[in-house]
CSV table of C-alpha atoms in Angstrom, one decimal:
chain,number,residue,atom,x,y,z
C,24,UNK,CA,51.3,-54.2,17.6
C,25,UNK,CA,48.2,-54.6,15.4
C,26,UNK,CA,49.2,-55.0,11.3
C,27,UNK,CA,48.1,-52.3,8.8
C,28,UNK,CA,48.4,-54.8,6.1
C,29,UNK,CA,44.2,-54.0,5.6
C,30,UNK,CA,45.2,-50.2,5.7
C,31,UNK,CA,48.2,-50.6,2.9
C,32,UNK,CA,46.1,-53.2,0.7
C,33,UNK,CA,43.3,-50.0,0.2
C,34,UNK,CA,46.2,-47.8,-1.1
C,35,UNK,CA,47.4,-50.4,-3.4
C,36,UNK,CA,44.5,-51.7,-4.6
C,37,UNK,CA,42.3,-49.8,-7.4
C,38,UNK,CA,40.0,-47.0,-5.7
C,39,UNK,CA,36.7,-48.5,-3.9
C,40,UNK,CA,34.5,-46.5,-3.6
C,41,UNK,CA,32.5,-46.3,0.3
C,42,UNK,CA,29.5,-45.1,1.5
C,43,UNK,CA,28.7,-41.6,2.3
C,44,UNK,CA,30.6,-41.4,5.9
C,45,UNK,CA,28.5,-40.5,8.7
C,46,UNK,CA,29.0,-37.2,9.7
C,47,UNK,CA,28.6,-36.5,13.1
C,48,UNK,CA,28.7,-32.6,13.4
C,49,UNK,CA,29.5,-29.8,15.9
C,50,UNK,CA,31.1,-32.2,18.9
C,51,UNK,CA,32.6,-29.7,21.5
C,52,UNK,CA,36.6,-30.3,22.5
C,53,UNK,CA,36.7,-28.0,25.4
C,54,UNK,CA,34.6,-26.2,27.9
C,55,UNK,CA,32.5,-24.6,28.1
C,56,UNK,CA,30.7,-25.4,24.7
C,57,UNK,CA,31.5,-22.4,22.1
C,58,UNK,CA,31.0,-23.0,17.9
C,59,UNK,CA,34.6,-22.1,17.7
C,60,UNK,CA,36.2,-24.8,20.1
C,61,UNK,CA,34.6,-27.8,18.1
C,62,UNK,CA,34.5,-30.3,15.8
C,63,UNK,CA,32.9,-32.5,12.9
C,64,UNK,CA,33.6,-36.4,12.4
C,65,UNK,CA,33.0,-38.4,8.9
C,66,UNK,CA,33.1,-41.8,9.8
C,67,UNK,CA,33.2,-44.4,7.5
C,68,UNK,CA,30.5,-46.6,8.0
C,69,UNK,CA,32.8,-50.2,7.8
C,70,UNK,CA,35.8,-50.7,9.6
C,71,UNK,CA,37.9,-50.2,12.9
C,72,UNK,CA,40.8,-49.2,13.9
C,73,UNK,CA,41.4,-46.9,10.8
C,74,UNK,CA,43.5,-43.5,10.5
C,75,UNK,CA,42.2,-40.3,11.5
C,76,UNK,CA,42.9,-37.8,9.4
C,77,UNK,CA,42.5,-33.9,11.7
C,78,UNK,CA,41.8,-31.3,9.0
C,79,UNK,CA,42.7,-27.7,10.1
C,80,UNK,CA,40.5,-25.0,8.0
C,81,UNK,CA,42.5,-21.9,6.9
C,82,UNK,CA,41.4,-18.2,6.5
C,83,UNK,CA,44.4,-16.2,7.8
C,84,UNK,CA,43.6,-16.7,11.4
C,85,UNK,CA,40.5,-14.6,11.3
C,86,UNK,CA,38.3,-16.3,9.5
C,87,UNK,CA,37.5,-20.1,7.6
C,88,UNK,CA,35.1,-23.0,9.3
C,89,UNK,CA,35.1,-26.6,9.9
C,90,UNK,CA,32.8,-27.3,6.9
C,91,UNK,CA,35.1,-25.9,4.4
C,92,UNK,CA,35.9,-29.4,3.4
C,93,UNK,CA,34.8,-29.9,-0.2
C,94,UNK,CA,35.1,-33.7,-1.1
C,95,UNK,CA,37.5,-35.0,1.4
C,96,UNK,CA,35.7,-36.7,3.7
C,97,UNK,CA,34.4,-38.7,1.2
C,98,UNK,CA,37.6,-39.6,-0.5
C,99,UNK,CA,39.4,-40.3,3.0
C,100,UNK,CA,36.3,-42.5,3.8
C,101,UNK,CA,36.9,-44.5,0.5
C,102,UNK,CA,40.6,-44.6,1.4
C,103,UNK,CA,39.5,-46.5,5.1
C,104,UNK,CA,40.1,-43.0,7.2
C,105,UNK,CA,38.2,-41.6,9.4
C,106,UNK,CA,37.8,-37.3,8.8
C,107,UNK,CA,38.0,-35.4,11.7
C,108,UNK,CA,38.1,-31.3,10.8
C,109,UNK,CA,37.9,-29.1,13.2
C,110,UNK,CA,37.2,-25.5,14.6
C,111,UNK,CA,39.5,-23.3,16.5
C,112,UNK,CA,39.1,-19.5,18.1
C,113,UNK,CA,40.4,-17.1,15.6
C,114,UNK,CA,41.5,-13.4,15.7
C,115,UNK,CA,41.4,-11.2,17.3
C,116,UNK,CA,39.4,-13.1,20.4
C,117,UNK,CA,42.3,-15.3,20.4
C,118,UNK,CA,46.5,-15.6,19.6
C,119,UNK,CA,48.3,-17.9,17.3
C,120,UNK,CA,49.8,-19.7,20.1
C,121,UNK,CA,45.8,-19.8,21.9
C,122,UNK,CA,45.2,-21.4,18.1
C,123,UNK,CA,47.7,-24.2,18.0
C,124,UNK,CA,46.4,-25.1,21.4
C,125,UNK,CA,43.1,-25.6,20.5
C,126,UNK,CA,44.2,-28.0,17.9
C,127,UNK,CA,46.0,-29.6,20.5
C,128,UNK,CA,42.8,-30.0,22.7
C,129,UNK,CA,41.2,-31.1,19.6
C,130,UNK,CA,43.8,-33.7,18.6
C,131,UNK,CA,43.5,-34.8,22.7
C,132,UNK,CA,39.5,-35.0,21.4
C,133,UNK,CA,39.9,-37.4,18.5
C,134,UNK,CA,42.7,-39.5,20.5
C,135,UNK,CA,40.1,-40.0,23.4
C,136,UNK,CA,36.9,-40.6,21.1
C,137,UNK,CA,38.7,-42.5,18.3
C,138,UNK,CA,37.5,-46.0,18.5
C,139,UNK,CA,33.4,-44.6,18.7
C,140,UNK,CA,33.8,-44.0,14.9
C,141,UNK,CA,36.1,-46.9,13.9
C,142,UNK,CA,39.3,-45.1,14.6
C,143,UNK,CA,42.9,-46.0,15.9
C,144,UNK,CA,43.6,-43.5,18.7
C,145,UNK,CA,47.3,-43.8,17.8
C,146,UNK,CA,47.0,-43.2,14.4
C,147,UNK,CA,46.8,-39.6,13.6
C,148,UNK,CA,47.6,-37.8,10.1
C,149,UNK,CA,47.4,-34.1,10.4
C,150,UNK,CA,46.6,-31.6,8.0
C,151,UNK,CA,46.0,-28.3,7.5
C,152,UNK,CA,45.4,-25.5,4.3
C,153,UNK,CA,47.3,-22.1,4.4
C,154,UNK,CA,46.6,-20.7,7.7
C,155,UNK,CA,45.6,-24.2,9.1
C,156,UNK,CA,48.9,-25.5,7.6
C,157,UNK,CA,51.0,-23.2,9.6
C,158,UNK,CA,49.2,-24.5,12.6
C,159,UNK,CA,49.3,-28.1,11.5
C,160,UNK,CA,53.0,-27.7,11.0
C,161,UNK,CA,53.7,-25.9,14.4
C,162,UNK,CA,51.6,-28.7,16.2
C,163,UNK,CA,53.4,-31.4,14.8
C,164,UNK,CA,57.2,-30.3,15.9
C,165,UNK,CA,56.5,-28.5,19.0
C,166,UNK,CA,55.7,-31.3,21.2
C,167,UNK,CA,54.8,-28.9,23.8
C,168,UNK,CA,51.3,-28.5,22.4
C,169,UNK,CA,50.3,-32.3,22.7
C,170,UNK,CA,52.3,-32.8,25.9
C,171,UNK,CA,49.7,-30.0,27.5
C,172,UNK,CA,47.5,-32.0,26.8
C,173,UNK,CA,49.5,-35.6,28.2
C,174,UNK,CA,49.6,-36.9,24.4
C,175,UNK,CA,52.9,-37.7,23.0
C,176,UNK,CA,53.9,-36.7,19.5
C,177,UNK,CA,54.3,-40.4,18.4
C,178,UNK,CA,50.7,-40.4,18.0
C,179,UNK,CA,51.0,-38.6,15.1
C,180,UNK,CA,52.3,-40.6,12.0
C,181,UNK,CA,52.2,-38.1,9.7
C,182,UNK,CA,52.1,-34.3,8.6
C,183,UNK,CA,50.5,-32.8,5.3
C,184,UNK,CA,50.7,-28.9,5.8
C,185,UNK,CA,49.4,-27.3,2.5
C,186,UNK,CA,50.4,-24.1,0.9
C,187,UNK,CA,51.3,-22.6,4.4
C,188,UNK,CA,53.4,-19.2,4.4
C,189,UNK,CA,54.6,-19.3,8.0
C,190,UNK,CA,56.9,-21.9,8.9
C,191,UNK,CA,59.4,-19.3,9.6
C,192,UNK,CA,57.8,-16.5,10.5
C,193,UNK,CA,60.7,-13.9,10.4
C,194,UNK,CA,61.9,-15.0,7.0
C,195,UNK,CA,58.2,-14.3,5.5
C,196,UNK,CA,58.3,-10.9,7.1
C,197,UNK,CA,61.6,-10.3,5.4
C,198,UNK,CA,59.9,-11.2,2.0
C,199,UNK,CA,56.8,-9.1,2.2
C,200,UNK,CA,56.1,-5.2,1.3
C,201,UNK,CA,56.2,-2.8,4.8
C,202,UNK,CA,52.2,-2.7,5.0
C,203,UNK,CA,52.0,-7.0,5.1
C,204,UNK,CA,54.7,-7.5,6.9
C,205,UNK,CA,52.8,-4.7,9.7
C,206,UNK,CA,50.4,-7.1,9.3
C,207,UNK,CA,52.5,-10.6,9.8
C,208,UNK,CA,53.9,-8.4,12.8
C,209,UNK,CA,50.6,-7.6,14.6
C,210,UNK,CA,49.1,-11.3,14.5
C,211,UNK,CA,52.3,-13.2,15.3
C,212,UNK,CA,53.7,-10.6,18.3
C,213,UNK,CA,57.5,-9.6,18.7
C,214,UNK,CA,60.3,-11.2,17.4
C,215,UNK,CA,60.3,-13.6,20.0
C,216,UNK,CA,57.0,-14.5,19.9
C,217,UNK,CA,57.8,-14.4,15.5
C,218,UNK,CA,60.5,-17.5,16.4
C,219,UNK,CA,58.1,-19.1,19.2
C,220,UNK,CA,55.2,-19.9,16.4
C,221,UNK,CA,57.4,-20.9,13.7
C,222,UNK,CA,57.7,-24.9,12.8
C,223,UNK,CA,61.3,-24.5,11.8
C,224,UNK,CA,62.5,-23.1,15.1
C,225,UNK,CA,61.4,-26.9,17.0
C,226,UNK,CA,63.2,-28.9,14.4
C,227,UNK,CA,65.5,-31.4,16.4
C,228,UNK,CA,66.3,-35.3,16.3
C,229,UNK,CA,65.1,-37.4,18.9
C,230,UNK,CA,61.3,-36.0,19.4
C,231,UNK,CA,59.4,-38.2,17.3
C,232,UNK,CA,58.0,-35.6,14.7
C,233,UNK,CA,56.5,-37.2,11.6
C,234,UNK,CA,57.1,-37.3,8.7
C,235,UNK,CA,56.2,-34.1,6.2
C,236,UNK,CA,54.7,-33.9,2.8
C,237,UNK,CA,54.6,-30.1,2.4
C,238,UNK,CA,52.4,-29.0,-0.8
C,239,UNK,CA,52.8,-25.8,-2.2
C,240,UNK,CA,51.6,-23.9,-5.4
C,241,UNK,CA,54.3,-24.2,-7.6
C,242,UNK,CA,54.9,-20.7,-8.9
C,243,UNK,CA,53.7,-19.1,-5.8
C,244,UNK,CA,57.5,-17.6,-4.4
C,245,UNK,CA,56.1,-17.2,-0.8
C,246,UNK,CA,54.6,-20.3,-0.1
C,247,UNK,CA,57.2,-22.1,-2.4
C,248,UNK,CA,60.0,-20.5,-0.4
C,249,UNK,CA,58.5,-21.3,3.1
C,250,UNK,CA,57.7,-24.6,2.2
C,251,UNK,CA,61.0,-25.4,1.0
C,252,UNK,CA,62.6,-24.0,3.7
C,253,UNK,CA,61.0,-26.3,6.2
C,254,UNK,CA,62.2,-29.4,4.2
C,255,UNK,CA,65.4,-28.8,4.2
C,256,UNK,CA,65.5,-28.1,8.1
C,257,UNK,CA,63.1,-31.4,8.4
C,258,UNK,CA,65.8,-33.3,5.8
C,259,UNK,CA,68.6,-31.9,8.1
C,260,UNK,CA,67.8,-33.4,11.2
C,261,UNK,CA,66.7,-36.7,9.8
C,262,UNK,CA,63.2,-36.6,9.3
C,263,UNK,CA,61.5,-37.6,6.1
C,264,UNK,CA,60.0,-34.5,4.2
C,265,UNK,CA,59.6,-33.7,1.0
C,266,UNK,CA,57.7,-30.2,-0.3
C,267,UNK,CA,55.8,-30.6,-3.5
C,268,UNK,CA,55.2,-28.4,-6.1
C,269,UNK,CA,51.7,-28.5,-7.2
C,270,UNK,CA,51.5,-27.4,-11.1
C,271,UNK,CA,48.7,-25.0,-12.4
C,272,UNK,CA,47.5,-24.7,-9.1
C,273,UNK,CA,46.5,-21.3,-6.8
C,274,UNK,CA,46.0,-20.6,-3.5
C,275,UNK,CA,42.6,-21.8,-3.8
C,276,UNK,CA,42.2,-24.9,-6.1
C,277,UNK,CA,44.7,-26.2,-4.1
C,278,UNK,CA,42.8,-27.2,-1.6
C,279,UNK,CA,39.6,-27.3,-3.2
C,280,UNK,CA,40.9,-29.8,-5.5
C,281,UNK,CA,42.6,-31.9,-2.6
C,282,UNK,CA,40.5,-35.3,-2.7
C,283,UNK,CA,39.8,-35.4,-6.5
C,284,UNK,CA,40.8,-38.7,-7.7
C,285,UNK,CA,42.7,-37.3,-11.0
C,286,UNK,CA,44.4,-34.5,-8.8
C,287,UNK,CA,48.4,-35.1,-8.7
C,288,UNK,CA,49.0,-33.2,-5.4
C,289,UNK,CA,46.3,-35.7,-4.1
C,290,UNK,CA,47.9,-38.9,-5.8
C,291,UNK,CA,51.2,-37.4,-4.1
C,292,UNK,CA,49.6,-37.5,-0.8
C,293,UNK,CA,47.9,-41.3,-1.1
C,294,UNK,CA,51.0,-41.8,-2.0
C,295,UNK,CA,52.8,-40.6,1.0
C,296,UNK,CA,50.5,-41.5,3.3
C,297,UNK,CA,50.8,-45.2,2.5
C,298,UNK,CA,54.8,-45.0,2.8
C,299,UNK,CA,53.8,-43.2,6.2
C,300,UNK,CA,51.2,-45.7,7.5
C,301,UNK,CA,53.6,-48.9,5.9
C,302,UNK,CA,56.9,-47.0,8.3
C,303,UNK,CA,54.6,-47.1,11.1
């Protein structure tokens, strides 16, 4: 088992600051080629056998793109990861459950292709903003996904789901007005299909899930709720998780802010990460 002692010394040490990563953009993870089903890599120009970081856009299943990424690839590259964020079909052309697959195809992508950007094919963190952290969430206790595509879940060390409403799908119906909750209905199907997509209903000991740091906005009740929600059933059946409540932040800055070296949900998640990487 190779050491991550160079991995954990760039987390302790003060912030170095790396080269622009390479970007190597629009890299297909399924056939036949489509702009939906792929993917763009920032690859730090130094290094091997480095994390990989698999960023999931949001945009309520309908809408977002791969290049939504602000500053992160940058700041993961001066961290020694490699940036992998990725497309996936949206609405209506495809389901929720079609979605989380594609992010399993993607994730069988970057485990394949690793090492031709300095990557360690078994060291996977993923991520994911509002819609993209629903589906980051889902991937990353339904094993199912990965096993489609022959991966095991211990590949991923790591999950970082970020101001996500829909880690129980049912219980953010419940909390909506009639008209939103119509529209939670029509995009996640009937009550089975409701229980099917949400994280908290894969929960169990014994499967390898990672461990969670769940951001939320503090003040936000939804998001707060869900992502509260999903670290107590984490907490329950042993897996580390803690959700984060990220002061005088929105939906938006959030994420936009994730990366930003003064930024305490992003010193939260350095922080995490290297407990993660150190476990592992």
């Amino acid at each position: 088992m190779r050491s991550l002692a160079p991995i954990l010394v760039l987390f302790l040490a003060s912030p170095v600051l790396a080269d622009e990563p390479k970007v190597h953009r629009g890299l297909a993870f399924a056939e036949p080629k489509n702009e939906r089903q792929m993917l763009d890599v920032y690859a730090p120009t130094e290094g091997k056998e480095l994390p990989v970081v698999v960023w999931i856009h949001g945009g309520g299943w309908q809408a977002g793109d791969k290049k939504e990424v602000h500053q992160k690839p940058q700041a993961f590259a001066d961290k020694g990861f490699v940036f992998v964020s990725t497309n996936y079909r949206l609405l209506p052309e495809a389901t929720i459950k079609q979605m989380a697959e594609d992010v399993a195809k993607a994730i069988r992508w970057v485990h394949d292709h690793a090492k031709d950007y300095g990557g360690d094919p078994n060291t996977i963190i993923v991520m994911g903003h509002s819609a993209g952290a629903q589906l980051a969430a889902l991937v990353c206790t339904n094993d199912r996904y990965l096993k489609a595509e022959k991966l095991p879940l211990s590949i991923i060390k790591a999950c970082v789901p970020v101001d996500g409403d829909s880690y129980d799908v049912a219980m953010q119906i419940m909390a909506v007005d009639a008209k939103r909750a119509a529209s939670y209905k029509s995009r996640f199907g009937d009550e089975k299909m409701q229980k099917e997509l949400s994280s908290v209903t894969h929960v169990a000991k014994g499967k390898n899930i990672p461990p969670f740091l769940i951001l939320h906005v503090a003040d936000h009740p939804e998001t707060k709720g869900q992502s509260q929600r999903l670290a107590k059933v984490l907490q329950e059946a042993g897996i580390s998780a803690k959700a984060y409540p990220a002061e005088g932040k929105n939906h938006t800055t959030i994420n936009n802010d994730l990366g930003i070296g003064d930024d305490k949900p992003t010193q939260e998640m350095w922080e995490f990460l290297s407990v993660a990487l150190k476990k592992r």
